[in-house]
Amino acid sequence: MATFYYPIWWGIAAWPVDGFVEANDFTGKAVIPFCTAASSGIGDSGNLLEEMAGTGNWLEGKRLDRGISEDEVKDWISDLGISSVEN
């Protein structure tokens, strides 16, 4: 399982993220994209990153709101069914 955090601009991942995704192999990984932004939504960024990657099992992503609490993040992770998260 891999979580994939990135900056988002107007509903797409920031361009430096593209090179990272294209250069890495996500075979055998479940990838959960998530981003933070003051105003942009997640848009189609998760799907676009999945297409660029060409490998991995990309799950539905989420845009986390500014000021989200640690408990809210833990609840979201719990809802995903992830049993443990490394710090």
PDB file of C-alpha atoms in Angstrom:
ATOM      1  CA  MET A   1       0.000   0.000   0.000  1.00  0.00           C
ATOM      2  CA  ALA A   2       1.313   3.416  -0.879  1.00  0.00           C
ATOM      3  CA  THR A   3      -0.175   6.815  -0.259  1.00  0.00           C
ATOM      4  CA  PHE A   4       0.784   9.469  -2.735  1.00  0.00           C
ATOM      5  CA  TYR A   5       0.670  13.078  -1.538  1.00  0.00           C
ATOM      6  CA  TYR A   6       1.095  15.927  -4.000  1.00  0.00           C
ATOM      7  CA  PRO A   7       0.406  19.627  -4.445  1.00  0.00           C
ATOM      8  CA  ILE A   8      -2.536  20.409  -6.690  1.00  0.00           C
ATOM      9  CA  TRP A   9      -3.108  23.376  -8.954  1.00  0.00           C
ATOM     10  CA  TRP A  10      -6.568  23.955 -10.461  1.00  0.00           C
ATOM     11  CA  GLY A  11      -7.586  20.293 -10.223  1.00  0.00           C
ATOM     12  CA  ILE A  12      -4.404  18.715 -11.615  1.00  0.00           C
ATOM     13  CA  ALA A  13      -1.225  17.603  -9.883  1.00  0.00           C
ATOM     14  CA  ALA A  14       1.598  20.135  -9.999  1.00  0.00           C
ATOM     15  CA  TRP A  15       3.834  19.447 -13.032  1.00  0.00           C
ATOM     16  CA  PRO A  16       6.891  18.271 -11.034  1.00  0.00           C
ATOM     17  CA  VAL A  17       4.785  15.341  -9.812  1.00  0.00           C
ATOM     18  CA  ASP A  18       4.372  14.046 -13.381  1.00  0.00           C
ATOM     19  CA  GLY A  19       8.066  13.207 -13.745  1.00  0.00           C
ATOM     20  CA  PHE A  20       8.100  11.386 -10.420  1.00  0.00           C
ATOM     21  CA  VAL A  21       5.097   9.276 -11.365  1.00  0.00           C
ATOM     22  CA  GLU A  22       6.457   8.449 -14.815  1.00  0.00           C
ATOM     23  CA  ALA A  23       9.873   7.465 -13.394  1.00  0.00           C
ATOM     24  CA  ASN A  24       8.588   5.019 -10.776  1.00  0.00           C
ATOM     25  CA  ASP A  25       7.132   1.528 -10.946  1.00  0.00           C
ATOM     26  CA  PHE A  26       3.960   1.052  -8.909  1.00  0.00           C
ATOM     27  CA  THR A  27       3.509  -2.613  -9.852  1.00  0.00           C
ATOM     28  CA  GLY A  28       1.979  -4.538  -6.965  1.00  0.00           C
ATOM     29  CA  LYS A  29       1.098  -1.359  -5.086  1.00  0.00           C
ATOM     30  CA  ALA A  30      -2.282  -0.011  -4.120  1.00  0.00           C
ATOM     31  CA  VAL A  31      -1.845   3.752  -4.506  1.00  0.00           C
ATOM     32  CA  ILE A  32      -4.069   6.244  -2.723  1.00  0.00           C
ATOM     33  CA  PRO A  33      -3.516   9.750  -4.088  1.00  0.00           C
ATOM     34  CA  PHE A  34      -4.262  12.692  -1.809  1.00  0.00           C
ATOM     35  CA  CYS A  35      -3.574  16.385  -1.937  1.00  0.00           C
ATOM     36  CA  THR A  36      -4.116  19.592  -0.036  1.00  0.00           C
ATOM     37  CA  ALA A  37      -5.160  22.949  -1.417  1.00  0.00           C
ATOM     38  CA  ALA A  38      -6.676  26.176  -0.227  1.00  0.00           C
ATOM     39  CA  SER A  39      -9.216  26.259  -3.056  1.00  0.00           C
ATOM     40  CA  SER A  40      -8.628  23.684  -5.823  1.00  0.00           C
ATOM     41  CA  GLY A  41     -10.518  20.412  -5.781  1.00  0.00           C
ATOM     42  CA  ILE A  42      -8.833  17.092  -6.565  1.00  0.00           C
ATOM     43  CA  GLY A  43     -10.425  17.198 -10.023  1.00  0.00           C
ATOM     44  CA  ASP A  44      -9.290  14.414 -12.325  1.00  0.00           C
ATOM     45  CA  SER A  45      -5.740  14.430 -10.964  1.00  0.00           C
ATOM     46  CA  GLY A  46      -5.817  10.895  -9.557  1.00  0.00           C
ATOM     47  CA  ASN A  47      -6.958   9.462 -12.890  1.00  0.00           C
ATOM     48  CA  LEU A  48      -4.377  11.481 -14.807  1.00  0.00           C
ATOM     49  CA  LEU A  49      -1.584  10.288 -12.501  1.00  0.00           C
ATOM     50  CA  GLU A  50      -2.771   6.694 -12.868  1.00  0.00           C
ATOM     51  CA  GLU A  51      -2.615   7.011 -16.668  1.00  0.00           C
ATOM     52  CA  MET A  52       0.896   8.483 -16.466  1.00  0.00           C
ATOM     53  CA  ALA A  53       2.079   5.738 -14.103  1.00  0.00           C
ATOM     54  CA  GLY A  54       0.732   2.880 -16.195  1.00  0.00           C
ATOM     55  CA  THR A  55       1.239   0.525 -13.231  1.00  0.00           C
ATOM     56  CA  GLY A  56      -0.287  -0.007  -9.818  1.00  0.00           C
ATOM     57  CA  ASN A  57      -3.793  -0.222  -8.466  1.00  0.00           C
ATOM     58  CA  TRP A  58      -4.770   3.427  -8.079  1.00  0.00           C
ATOM     59  CA  LEU A  59      -7.653   3.918  -5.656  1.00  0.00           C
ATOM     60  CA  GLU A  60      -9.949   6.919  -5.379  1.00  0.00           C
ATOM     61  CA  GLY A  61      -8.109   9.944  -4.077  1.00  0.00           C
ATOM     62  CA  LYS A  62      -9.095  12.743  -1.753  1.00  0.00           C
ATOM     63  CA  ARG A  63      -8.389  16.432  -1.339  1.00  0.00           C
ATOM     64  CA  LEU A  64      -7.856  17.202   2.315  1.00  0.00           C
ATOM     65  CA  ASP A  65      -9.181  20.530   3.529  1.00  0.00           C
ATOM     66  CA  ARG A  66      -6.986  23.216   4.986  1.00  0.00           C
ATOM     67  CA  GLY A  67      -6.965  22.882   8.752  1.00  0.00           C
ATOM     68  CA  ILE A  68      -7.908  19.209   8.794  1.00  0.00           C
ATOM     69  CA  SER A  69      -7.282  17.716  12.201  1.00  0.00           C
ATOM     70  CA  GLU A  70      -5.098  14.722  12.933  1.00  0.00           C
ATOM     71  CA  ASP A  71      -8.196  12.835  14.093  1.00  0.00           C
ATOM     72  CA  GLU A  72      -9.965  13.542  10.789  1.00  0.00           C
ATOM     73  CA  VAL A  73      -6.952  12.176   8.876  1.00  0.00           C
ATOM     74  CA  LYS A  74      -6.924   9.077  11.080  1.00  0.00           C
ATOM     75  CA  ASP A  75     -10.663   8.595  10.467  1.00  0.00           C
ATOM     76  CA  TRP A  76     -10.152   8.870   6.686  1.00  0.00           C
ATOM     77  CA  ILE A  77      -7.320   6.325   6.808  1.00  0.00           C
ATOM     78  CA  SER A  78      -9.434   4.036   8.972  1.00  0.00           C
ATOM     79  CA  ASP A  79     -12.282   4.271   6.446  1.00  0.00           C
ATOM     80  CA  LEU A  80      -9.841   3.122   3.749  1.00  0.00           C
ATOM     81  CA  GLY A  81      -9.247  -0.096   5.681  1.00  0.00           C
ATOM     82  CA  ILE A  82      -5.535   0.501   6.233  1.00  0.00           C
ATOM     83  CA  SER A  83      -4.531  -1.363   9.362  1.00  0.00           C
ATOM     84  CA  SER A  84      -1.296   0.506  10.026  1.00  0.00           C
ATOM     85  CA  VAL A  85       0.505   3.595   8.818  1.00  0.00           C
ATOM     86  CA  GLU A  86       4.230   4.172   9.162  1.00  0.00           C
ATOM     87  CA  ASN A  87       5.271   7.529  10.582  1.00  0.00           C
TER      88      ASN A  87
END
